[in-house]
PDB file of C-alpha atoms and ligand atoms in Angstrom:
ATOM      1  CA  MET A   1     -17.201  -7.839  -6.813  1.00 60.00           C
ATOM      2  CA  SER A   2     -16.663  -8.143  -3.079  1.00 78.00           C
ATOM      3  CA  LEU A   3     -14.203  -6.344  -0.859  1.00 84.00           C
ATOM      4  CA  ASN A   4     -12.916  -9.105   1.387  1.00 83.00           C
ATOM      5  CA  LYS A   5     -10.998  -7.529   4.251  1.00 92.00           C
ATOM      6  CA  ILE A   6      -8.398  -4.936   5.135  1.00 95.00           C
ATOM      7  CA  ASP A   7      -5.189  -6.404   3.760  1.00 95.00           C
ATOM      8  CA  HIS A   8      -2.901  -3.778   5.233  1.00 96.00           C
ATOM      9  CA  VAL A   9      -2.481  -0.177   6.273  1.00 98.00           C
ATOM     10  CA  GLY A  10       0.369   1.598   4.467  1.00 97.00           C
ATOM     11  CA  ILE A  11       2.424   3.986   6.591  1.00 98.00           C
ATOM     12  CA  ALA A  12       5.020   6.305   5.081  1.00 98.00           C
ATOM     13  CA  VAL A  13       8.250   6.608   7.049  1.00 98.00           C
ATOM     14  CA  THR A  14      11.384   8.678   6.607  1.00 97.00           C
ATOM     15  CA  ASP A  15      13.791   6.112   8.080  1.00 97.00           C
ATOM     16  CA  LEU A  16      12.850   2.478   7.498  1.00 98.00           C
ATOM     17  CA  GLU A  17      15.428   0.886   9.828  1.00 98.00           C
ATOM     18  CA  LYS A  18      14.510   3.166  12.739  1.00 98.00           C
ATOM     19  CA  SER A  19      10.800   2.556  12.122  1.00 98.00           C
ATOM     20  CA  ILE A  20      11.279  -1.222  12.003  1.00 98.00           C
ATOM     21  CA  GLU A  21      12.918  -1.073  15.434  1.00 98.00           C
ATOM     22  CA  LEU A  22      10.126   1.195  16.704  1.00 97.00           C
ATOM     23  CA  TYR A  23       7.384  -1.197  15.542  1.00 97.00           C
ATOM     24  CA  LYS A  24       9.275  -4.221  16.899  1.00 97.00           C
ATOM     25  CA  SER A  25       9.568  -2.494  20.273  1.00 97.00           C
ATOM     26  CA  MET A  26       5.803  -1.889  20.279  1.00 96.00           C
ATOM     27  CA  GLY A  27       5.394  -5.646  19.909  1.00 96.00           C
ATOM     28  CA  PHE A  28       4.450  -5.963  16.223  1.00 96.00           C
ATOM     29  CA  GLU A  29       5.527  -9.184  14.527  1.00 97.00           C
ATOM     30  CA  PHE A  30       8.149  -8.355  11.865  1.00 98.00           C
ATOM     31  CA  GLN A  31       7.869 -10.270   8.604  1.00 97.00           C
ATOM     32  CA  GLY A  32      10.689  -8.832   6.524  1.00 97.00           C
ATOM     33  CA  THR A  33      11.456  -6.174   3.951  1.00 97.00           C
ATOM     34  CA  GLU A  34      11.006  -6.011   0.199  1.00 95.00           C
ATOM     35  CA  VAL A  35      11.784  -3.447  -2.504  1.00 96.00           C
ATOM     36  CA  VAL A  36       8.895  -2.666  -4.858  1.00 93.00           C
ATOM     37  CA  GLU A  37      10.565  -1.175  -7.945  1.00 92.00           C
ATOM     38  CA  ASP A  38       7.291  -0.083  -9.536  1.00 88.00           C
ATOM     39  CA  GLN A  39       6.409   2.152  -6.568  1.00 91.00           C
ATOM     40  CA  LYS A  40      10.025   3.201  -5.851  1.00 95.00           C
ATOM     41  CA  VAL A  41       9.714   2.087  -2.247  1.00 96.00           C
ATOM     42  CA  ARG A  42      11.289  -0.255   0.258  1.00 97.00           C
ATOM     43  CA  THR A  43       8.638  -1.878   2.417  1.00 97.00           C
ATOM     44  CA  ALA A  44       8.623  -3.634   5.769  1.00 98.00           C
ATOM     45  CA  PHE A  45       5.671  -5.790   6.782  1.00 97.00           C
ATOM     46  CA  PHE A  46       4.336  -6.506  10.241  1.00 98.00           C
ATOM     47  CA  LYS A  47       1.613  -9.057  10.818  1.00 95.00           C
ATOM     48  CA  ILE A  48      -1.338  -8.072  12.951  1.00 93.00           C
ATOM     49  CA  GLY A  49      -4.067 -10.680  13.086  1.00 92.00           C
ATOM     50  CA  GLU A  50      -5.327 -11.312   9.555  1.00 90.00           C
ATOM     51  CA  SER A  51      -4.015  -7.943   8.425  1.00 94.00           C
ATOM     52  CA  LYS A  52      -0.652  -6.259   8.143  1.00 96.00           C
ATOM     53  CA  ILE A  53       1.053  -2.953   8.597  1.00 97.00           C
ATOM     54  CA  GLU A  54       3.238  -1.929   5.674  1.00 97.00           C
ATOM     55  CA  LEU A  55       5.953   0.624   6.370  1.00 98.00           C
ATOM     56  CA  LEU A  56       7.024   2.438   3.213  1.00 98.00           C
ATOM     57  CA  ALA A  57      10.240   4.343   2.636  1.00 98.00           C
ATOM     58  CA  ALA A  58      11.028   6.076  -0.661  1.00 97.00           C
ATOM     59  CA  THR A  59      13.995   4.778  -2.687  1.00 97.00           C
ATOM     60  CA  ASP A  60      13.817   7.737  -5.085  1.00 96.00           C
ATOM     61  CA  PRO A  61      12.798  11.428  -4.825  1.00 95.00           C
ATOM     62  CA  GLU A  62      10.141  10.713  -7.484  1.00 94.00           C
ATOM     63  CA  SER A  63       8.511   8.027  -5.349  1.00 95.00           C
ATOM     64  CA  PRO A  64       4.870   8.702  -4.405  1.00 93.00           C
ATOM     65  CA  ILE A  65       5.980   8.153  -0.800  1.00 96.00           C
ATOM     66  CA  ALA A  66       8.629  10.911  -1.075  1.00 97.00           C
ATOM     67  CA  LYS A  67       5.888  13.236  -2.327  1.00 95.00           C
ATOM     68  CA  PHE A  68       3.538  12.163   0.476  1.00 94.00           C
ATOM     69  CA  ILE A  69       6.176  12.919   3.122  1.00 96.00           C
ATOM     70  CA  GLU A  70       6.928  16.308   1.558  1.00 96.00           C
ATOM     71  CA  LYS A  71       3.220  17.240   1.544  1.00 93.00           C
ATOM     72  CA  ASN A  72       2.911  15.991   5.116  1.00 93.00           C
ATOM     73  CA  GLY A  73       5.405  18.515   6.480  1.00 96.00           C
ATOM     74  CA  ASN A  74       8.391  16.170   5.960  1.00 95.00           C
ATOM     75  CA  ARG A  75       6.919  13.634   8.340  1.00 96.00           C
ATOM     76  CA  GLY A  76       5.619  10.125   7.912  1.00 96.00           C
ATOM     77  CA  GLY A  77       2.005   9.125   8.446  1.00 97.00           C
ATOM     78  CA  ILE A  78      -0.807   6.902   7.201  1.00 97.00           C
ATOM     79  CA  ALA A  79      -0.438   6.831   3.424  1.00 97.00           C
ATOM     80  CA  HIS A  80      -3.030   4.327   2.243  1.00 97.00           C
ATOM     81  CA  LEU A  81      -5.613   1.745   3.156  1.00 97.00           C
ATOM     82  CA  ALA A  82      -5.332  -1.540   1.260  1.00 97.00           C
ATOM     83  CA  ILE A  83      -8.355  -3.729   0.683  1.00 96.00           C
ATOM     84  CA  HIS A  84      -8.033  -7.344  -0.358  1.00 95.00           C
ATOM     85  CA  VAL A  85     -10.059  -8.155  -3.474  1.00 95.00           C
ATOM     86  CA  SER A  86     -10.242 -11.394  -5.431  1.00 93.00           C
ATOM     87  CA  ASP A  87      -9.914  -9.675  -8.840  1.00 94.00           C
ATOM     88  CA  VAL A  88      -8.272  -6.238  -9.006  1.00 95.00           C
ATOM     89  CA  GLN A  89      -8.904  -5.687 -12.695  1.00 95.00           C
ATOM     90  CA  SER A  90     -12.632  -6.257 -12.553  1.00 94.00           C
ATOM     91  CA  LYS A  91     -12.955  -4.119  -9.403  1.00 95.00           C
ATOM     92  CA  LEU A  92     -11.101  -1.334 -11.262  1.00 96.00           C
ATOM     93  CA  SER A  93     -13.515  -1.586 -14.188  1.00 96.00           C
ATOM     94  CA  GLU A  94     -16.481  -1.498 -11.828  1.00 96.00           C
ATOM     95  CA  LEU A  95     -15.198   1.590  -9.991  1.00 96.00           C
ATOM     96  CA  LYS A  96     -14.299   3.344 -13.233  1.00 96.00           C
ATOM     97  CA  GLN A  97     -17.788   2.729 -14.558  1.00 97.00           C
ATOM     98  CA  LYS A  98     -19.194   4.257 -11.377  1.00 97.00           C
ATOM     99  CA  GLY A  99     -17.103   7.392 -11.964  1.00 97.00           C
ATOM    100  CA  PHE A 100     -14.283   6.847  -9.472  1.00 97.00           C
ATOM    101  CA  GLN A 101     -10.958   8.428 -10.375  1.00 98.00           C
ATOM    102  CA  LEU A 102      -8.315   5.727 -10.752  1.00 98.00           C
ATOM    103  CA  ILE A 103      -4.585   6.282 -10.344  1.00 96.00           C
ATOM    104  CA  ASP A 104      -3.880   2.922 -11.993  1.00 96.00           C
ATOM    105  CA  GLU A 105      -6.111   1.837 -14.861  1.00 95.00           C
ATOM    106  CA  VAL A 106      -4.175  -1.418 -15.008  1.00 95.00           C
ATOM    107  CA  ALA A 107      -3.029  -3.407 -11.962  1.00 94.00           C
ATOM    108  CA  LYS A 108       0.692  -3.259 -11.148  1.00 93.00           C
ATOM    109  CA  ASP A 109       3.105  -5.507  -9.261  1.00 91.00           C
ATOM    110  CA  GLY A 110       3.062  -5.006  -5.481  1.00 89.00           C
ATOM    111  CA  ALA A 111       5.025  -6.610  -2.646  1.00 87.00           C
ATOM    112  CA  HIS A 112       4.895 -10.399  -2.135  1.00 85.00           C
ATOM    113  CA  GLY A 113       3.736 -11.102  -5.696  1.00 89.00           C
ATOM    114  CA  THR A 114       0.478  -9.193  -5.297  1.00 92.00           C
ATOM    115  CA  LYS A 115      -1.360  -7.250  -7.998  1.00 95.00           C
ATOM    116  CA  ILE A 116      -2.210  -3.753  -6.820  1.00 95.00           C
ATOM    117  CA  ALA A 117      -3.940  -0.587  -8.049  1.00 96.00           C
ATOM    118  CA  PHE A 118      -4.683   2.745  -6.417  1.00 96.00           C
ATOM    119  CA  VAL A 119      -7.906   4.757  -6.391  1.00 97.00           C
ATOM    120  CA  HIS A 120      -7.496   8.537  -6.100  1.00 96.00           C
ATOM    121  CA  PRO A 121      -8.318  10.101  -2.695  1.00 95.00           C
ATOM    122  CA  LYS A 122     -10.279  12.841  -4.523  1.00 95.00           C
ATOM    123  CA  SER A 123     -13.006  10.336  -5.288  1.00 96.00           C
ATOM    124  CA  THR A 124     -12.934   8.297  -2.057  1.00 96.00           C
ATOM    125  CA  GLY A 125     -13.428  11.132   0.417  1.00 95.00           C
ATOM    126  CA  GLY A 126      -9.763  11.726   1.146  1.00 94.00           C
ATOM    127  CA  VAL A 127      -8.355   8.213   1.539  1.00 95.00           C
ATOM    128  CA  LEU A 128      -5.847   6.758  -0.895  1.00 96.00           C
ATOM    129  CA  LEU A 129      -7.303   3.316  -1.472  1.00 97.00           C
ATOM    130  CA  GLU A 130      -5.203   0.373  -2.641  1.00 96.00           C
ATOM    131  CA  LEU A 131      -6.864  -2.687  -4.129  1.00 97.00           C
ATOM    132  CA  CYS A 132      -4.763  -5.744  -3.530  1.00 95.00           C
ATOM    133  CA  GLU A 133      -5.051  -9.180  -5.142  1.00 95.00           C
ATOM    134  CA  LYS A 134      -2.955 -12.150  -4.072  1.00 89.00           C
ATOM    135  CA  LYS A 135      -1.626 -14.424  -6.761  1.00 74.00           C
ATOM    136  CA  GLU A 136      -2.558 -18.058  -6.345  1.00 61.00           C
ATOM    137  CA  HIS A 137       0.348 -20.205  -5.123  1.00 48.00           C
TER     138      HIS A 137
HETATM  139 ZN1  LIG B 201       0.225  -1.064   0.302  1.00 52.03          ZN
END
């Protein structure tokens, strides 16, 4: 099961509107916002070459992003690295078999109709890894 490319880098932010303006002013190409109910976040995407930057703001105190920001001294920062895969579920099975600790045993709904799943940083050397599969259009 191949890992195709870096789909996006997820960055936690405390104020989405302010951060959108900040990234726009740096010259990043804004693509719009979307709420992902499953993750309790509001996201903003910026295109950069074949990849994207995903800004993430919590919509609920129980959001993983709210917890990340709390652990990070109440500041934003790089939250996850997302890798594009052609089949999330089979990559999850493969990693599980190899002894990786999965946060999601079953793929969930991500932004833009993607299927996503997270692998625990404890088993990846400290990086929260997101596997990301695009639905066929
Ligand atoms: Zn992401």
